[in-house]
Short mmCIF file of N, CA and C in Angstrom, two decimals:
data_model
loop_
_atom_site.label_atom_id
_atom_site.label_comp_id
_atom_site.label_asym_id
_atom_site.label_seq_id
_atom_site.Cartn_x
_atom_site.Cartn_y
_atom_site.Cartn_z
N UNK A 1 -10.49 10.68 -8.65
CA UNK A 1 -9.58 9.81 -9.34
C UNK A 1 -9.18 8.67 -8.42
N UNK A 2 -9.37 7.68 -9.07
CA UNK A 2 -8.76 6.12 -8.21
C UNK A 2 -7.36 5.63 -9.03
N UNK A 3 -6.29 5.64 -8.34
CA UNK A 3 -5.31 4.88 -8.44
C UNK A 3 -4.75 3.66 -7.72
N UNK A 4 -4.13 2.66 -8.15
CA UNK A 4 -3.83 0.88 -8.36
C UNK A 4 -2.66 1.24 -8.17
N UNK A 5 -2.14 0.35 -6.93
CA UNK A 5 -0.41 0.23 -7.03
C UNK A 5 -0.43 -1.14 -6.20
N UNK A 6 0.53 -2.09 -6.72
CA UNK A 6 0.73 -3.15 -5.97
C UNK A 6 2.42 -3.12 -5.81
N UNK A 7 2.91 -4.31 -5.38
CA UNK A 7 4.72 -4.47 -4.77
C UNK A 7 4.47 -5.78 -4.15
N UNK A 8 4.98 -6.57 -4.47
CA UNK A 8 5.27 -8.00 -4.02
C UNK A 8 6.24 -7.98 -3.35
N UNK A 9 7.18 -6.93 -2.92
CA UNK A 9 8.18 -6.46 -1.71
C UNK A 9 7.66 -7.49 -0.30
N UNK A 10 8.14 -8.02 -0.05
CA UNK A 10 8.65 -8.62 1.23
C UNK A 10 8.71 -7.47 2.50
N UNK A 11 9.46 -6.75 2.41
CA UNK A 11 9.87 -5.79 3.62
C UNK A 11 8.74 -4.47 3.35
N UNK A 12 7.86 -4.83 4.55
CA UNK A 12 7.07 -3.62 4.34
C UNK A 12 7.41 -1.96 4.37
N UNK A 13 8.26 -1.66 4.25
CA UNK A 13 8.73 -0.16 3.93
C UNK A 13 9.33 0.29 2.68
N UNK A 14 9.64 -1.10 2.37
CA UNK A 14 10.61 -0.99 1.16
C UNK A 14 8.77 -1.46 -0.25
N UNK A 15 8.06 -1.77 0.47
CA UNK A 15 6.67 -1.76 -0.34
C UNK A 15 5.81 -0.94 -0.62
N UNK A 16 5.81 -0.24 0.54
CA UNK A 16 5.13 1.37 0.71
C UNK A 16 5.93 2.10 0.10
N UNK A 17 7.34 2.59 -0.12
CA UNK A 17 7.86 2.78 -0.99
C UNK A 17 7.76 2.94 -2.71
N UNK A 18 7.41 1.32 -2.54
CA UNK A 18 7.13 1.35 -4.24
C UNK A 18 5.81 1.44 -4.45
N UNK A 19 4.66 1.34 -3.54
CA UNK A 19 3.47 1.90 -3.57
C UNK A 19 3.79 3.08 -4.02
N UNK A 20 4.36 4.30 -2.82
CA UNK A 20 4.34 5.66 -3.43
C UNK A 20 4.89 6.01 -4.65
N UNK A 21 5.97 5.01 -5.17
CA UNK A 21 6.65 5.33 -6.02
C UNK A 21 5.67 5.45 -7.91
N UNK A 22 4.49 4.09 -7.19
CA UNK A 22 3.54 4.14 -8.64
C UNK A 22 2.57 4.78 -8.60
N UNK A 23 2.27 5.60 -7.01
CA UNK A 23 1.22 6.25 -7.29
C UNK A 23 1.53 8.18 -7.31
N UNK A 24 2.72 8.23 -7.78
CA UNK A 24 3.62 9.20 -8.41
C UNK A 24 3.37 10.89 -7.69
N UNK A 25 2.89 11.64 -8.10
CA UNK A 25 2.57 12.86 -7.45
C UNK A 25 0.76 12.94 -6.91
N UNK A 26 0.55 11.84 -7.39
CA UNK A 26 -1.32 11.88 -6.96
C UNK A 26 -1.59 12.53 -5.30
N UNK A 27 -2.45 12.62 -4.96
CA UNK A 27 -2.30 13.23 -3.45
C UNK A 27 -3.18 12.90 -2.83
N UNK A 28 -3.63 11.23 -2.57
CA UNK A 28 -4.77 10.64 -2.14
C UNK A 28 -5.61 11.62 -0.60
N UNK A 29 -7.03 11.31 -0.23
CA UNK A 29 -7.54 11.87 0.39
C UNK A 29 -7.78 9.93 1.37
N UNK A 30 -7.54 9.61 0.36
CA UNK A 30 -8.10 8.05 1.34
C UNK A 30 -6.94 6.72 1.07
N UNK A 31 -6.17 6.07 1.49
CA UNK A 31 -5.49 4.91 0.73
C UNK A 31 -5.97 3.56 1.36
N UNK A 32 -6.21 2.75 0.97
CA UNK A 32 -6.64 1.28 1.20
C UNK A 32 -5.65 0.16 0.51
N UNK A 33 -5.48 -0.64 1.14
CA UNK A 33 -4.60 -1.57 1.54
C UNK A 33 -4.83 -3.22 1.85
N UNK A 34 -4.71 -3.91 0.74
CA UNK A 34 -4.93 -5.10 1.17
C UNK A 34 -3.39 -5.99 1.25
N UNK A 35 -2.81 -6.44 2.42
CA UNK A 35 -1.76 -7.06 2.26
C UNK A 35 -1.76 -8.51 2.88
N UNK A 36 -0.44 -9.51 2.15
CA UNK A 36 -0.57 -10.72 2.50
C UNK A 36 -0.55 -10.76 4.58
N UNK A 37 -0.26 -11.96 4.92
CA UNK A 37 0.12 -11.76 5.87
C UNK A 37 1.03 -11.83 6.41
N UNK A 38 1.90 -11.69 5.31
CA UNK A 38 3.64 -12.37 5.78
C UNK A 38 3.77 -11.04 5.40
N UNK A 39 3.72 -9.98 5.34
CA UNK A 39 3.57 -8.07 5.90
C UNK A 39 3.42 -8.01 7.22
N UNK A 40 4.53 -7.09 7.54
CA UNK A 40 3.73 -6.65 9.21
C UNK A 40 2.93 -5.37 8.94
N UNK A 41 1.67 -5.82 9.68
CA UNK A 41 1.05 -4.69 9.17
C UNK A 41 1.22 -3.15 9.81
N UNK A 42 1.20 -3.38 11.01
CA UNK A 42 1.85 -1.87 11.57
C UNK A 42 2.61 -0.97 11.05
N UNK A 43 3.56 -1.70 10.71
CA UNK A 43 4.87 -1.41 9.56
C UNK A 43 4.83 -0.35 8.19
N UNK A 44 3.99 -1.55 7.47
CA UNK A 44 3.16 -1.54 6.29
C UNK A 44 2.77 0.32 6.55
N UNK A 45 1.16 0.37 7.50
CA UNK A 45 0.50 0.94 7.57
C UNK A 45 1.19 2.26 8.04
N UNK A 46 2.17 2.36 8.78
CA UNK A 46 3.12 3.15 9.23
C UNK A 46 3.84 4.26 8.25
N UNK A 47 4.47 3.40 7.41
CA UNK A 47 5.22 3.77 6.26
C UNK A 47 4.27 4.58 5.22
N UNK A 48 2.95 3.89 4.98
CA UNK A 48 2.26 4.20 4.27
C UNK A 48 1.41 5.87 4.56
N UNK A 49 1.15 5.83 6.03
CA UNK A 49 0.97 7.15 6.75
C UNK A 49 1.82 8.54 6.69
N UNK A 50 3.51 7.80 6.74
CA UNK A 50 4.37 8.56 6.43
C UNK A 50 4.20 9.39 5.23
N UNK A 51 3.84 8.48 4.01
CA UNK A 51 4.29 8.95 2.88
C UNK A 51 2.60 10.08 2.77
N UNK A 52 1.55 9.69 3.37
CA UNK A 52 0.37 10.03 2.85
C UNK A 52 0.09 10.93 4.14
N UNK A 53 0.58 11.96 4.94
CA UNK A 53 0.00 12.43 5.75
C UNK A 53 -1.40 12.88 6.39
N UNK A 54 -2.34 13.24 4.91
CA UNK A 54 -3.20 14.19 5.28
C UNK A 54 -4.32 13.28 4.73
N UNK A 55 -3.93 11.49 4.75
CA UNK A 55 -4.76 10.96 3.79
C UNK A 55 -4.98 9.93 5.33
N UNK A 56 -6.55 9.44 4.81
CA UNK A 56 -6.72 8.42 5.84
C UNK A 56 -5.88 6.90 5.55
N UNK A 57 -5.40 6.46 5.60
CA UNK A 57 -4.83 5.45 5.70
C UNK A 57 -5.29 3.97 6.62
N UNK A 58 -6.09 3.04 5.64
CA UNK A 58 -6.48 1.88 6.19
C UNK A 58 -6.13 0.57 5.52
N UNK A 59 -6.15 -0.45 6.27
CA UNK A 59 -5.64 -1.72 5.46
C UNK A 59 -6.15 -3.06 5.93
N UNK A 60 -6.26 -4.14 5.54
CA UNK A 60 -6.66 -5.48 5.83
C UNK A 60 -5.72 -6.80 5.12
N UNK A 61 -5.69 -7.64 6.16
CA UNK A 61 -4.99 -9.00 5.60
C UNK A 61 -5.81 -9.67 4.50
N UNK A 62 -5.21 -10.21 3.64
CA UNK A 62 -5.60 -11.23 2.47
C UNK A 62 -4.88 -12.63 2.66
N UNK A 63 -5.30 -13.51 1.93
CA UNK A 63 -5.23 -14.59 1.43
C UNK A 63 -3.99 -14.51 0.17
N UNK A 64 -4.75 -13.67 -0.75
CA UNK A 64 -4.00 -13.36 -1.73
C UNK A 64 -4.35 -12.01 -2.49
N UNK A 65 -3.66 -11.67 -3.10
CA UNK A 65 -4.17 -10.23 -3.59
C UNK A 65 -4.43 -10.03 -5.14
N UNK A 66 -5.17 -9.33 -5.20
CA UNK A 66 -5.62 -9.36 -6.99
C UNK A 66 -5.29 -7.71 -7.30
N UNK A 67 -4.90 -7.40 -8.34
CA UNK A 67 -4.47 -5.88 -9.11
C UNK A 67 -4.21 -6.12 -10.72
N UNK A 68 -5.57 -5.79 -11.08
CA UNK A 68 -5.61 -5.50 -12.52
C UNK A 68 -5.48 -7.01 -13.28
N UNK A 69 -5.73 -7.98 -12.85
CA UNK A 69 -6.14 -9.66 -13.55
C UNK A 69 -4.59 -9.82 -13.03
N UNK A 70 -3.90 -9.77 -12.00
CA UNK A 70 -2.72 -10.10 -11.83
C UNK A 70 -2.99 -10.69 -10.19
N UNK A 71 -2.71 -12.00 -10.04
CA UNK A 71 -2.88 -12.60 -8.24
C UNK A 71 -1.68 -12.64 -8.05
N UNK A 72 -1.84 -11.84 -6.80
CA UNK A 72 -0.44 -12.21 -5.86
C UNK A 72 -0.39 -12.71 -4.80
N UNK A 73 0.88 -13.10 -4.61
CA UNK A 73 1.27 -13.53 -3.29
C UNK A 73 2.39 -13.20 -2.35
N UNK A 74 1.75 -12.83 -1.05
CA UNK A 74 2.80 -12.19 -0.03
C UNK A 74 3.37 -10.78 -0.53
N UNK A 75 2.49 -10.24 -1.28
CA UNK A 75 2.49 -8.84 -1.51
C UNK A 75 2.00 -7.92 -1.16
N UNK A 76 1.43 -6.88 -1.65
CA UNK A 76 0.17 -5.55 -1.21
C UNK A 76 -0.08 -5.24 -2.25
N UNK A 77 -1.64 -4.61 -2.07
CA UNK A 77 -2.37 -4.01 -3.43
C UNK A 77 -2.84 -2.85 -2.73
N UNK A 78 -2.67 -2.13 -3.61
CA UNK A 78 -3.11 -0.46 -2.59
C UNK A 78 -4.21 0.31 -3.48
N UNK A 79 -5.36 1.39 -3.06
CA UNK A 79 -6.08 1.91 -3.73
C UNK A 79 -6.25 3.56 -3.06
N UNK A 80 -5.81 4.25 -3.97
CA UNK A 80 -5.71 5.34 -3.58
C UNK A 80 -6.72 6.08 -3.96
N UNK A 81 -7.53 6.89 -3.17
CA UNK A 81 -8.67 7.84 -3.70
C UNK A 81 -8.40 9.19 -3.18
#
């Protein structure tokens, strides 16, 4: 199963947050991460580890981010497998 969560959150903890928050009880084995660059990514990736312990956790800077015909900006798009 692949799950889509994005957050145009500013403060990367408070994004990973609402990442976990849409990707609800799922229990990824892998999460991927594309965020603007006005994210710190350490942060980001940090938080995101927190919430996903046993999951690999990786991520890369964008330009801009795309989730489901929706472009963003200075957000994150996350893909959970």
């Amino acid at each position: 199963m692949i799950k889509v969560a994005h957050s145009t959150n500013s403060n990367p903890r408070e994004a990973a947050d609402e990442l976990k928050a849409q990707f609800g009880d799922f229990v990824p084995k892998f999460v991927l991460c594309f965020a603007s660059t006005n994210q710190e990514p350490h942060e980001l990736l940090h938080r995101l580890h927190h919430h996903y312990r046993e999951a690999l956790v990786a991520g890369c800077s964008t330009a801009r981010e795309i989730a489901s015909g929706m472009v963003l900006k200075g957000g994150v798009v996350a893909m959970a497998l």
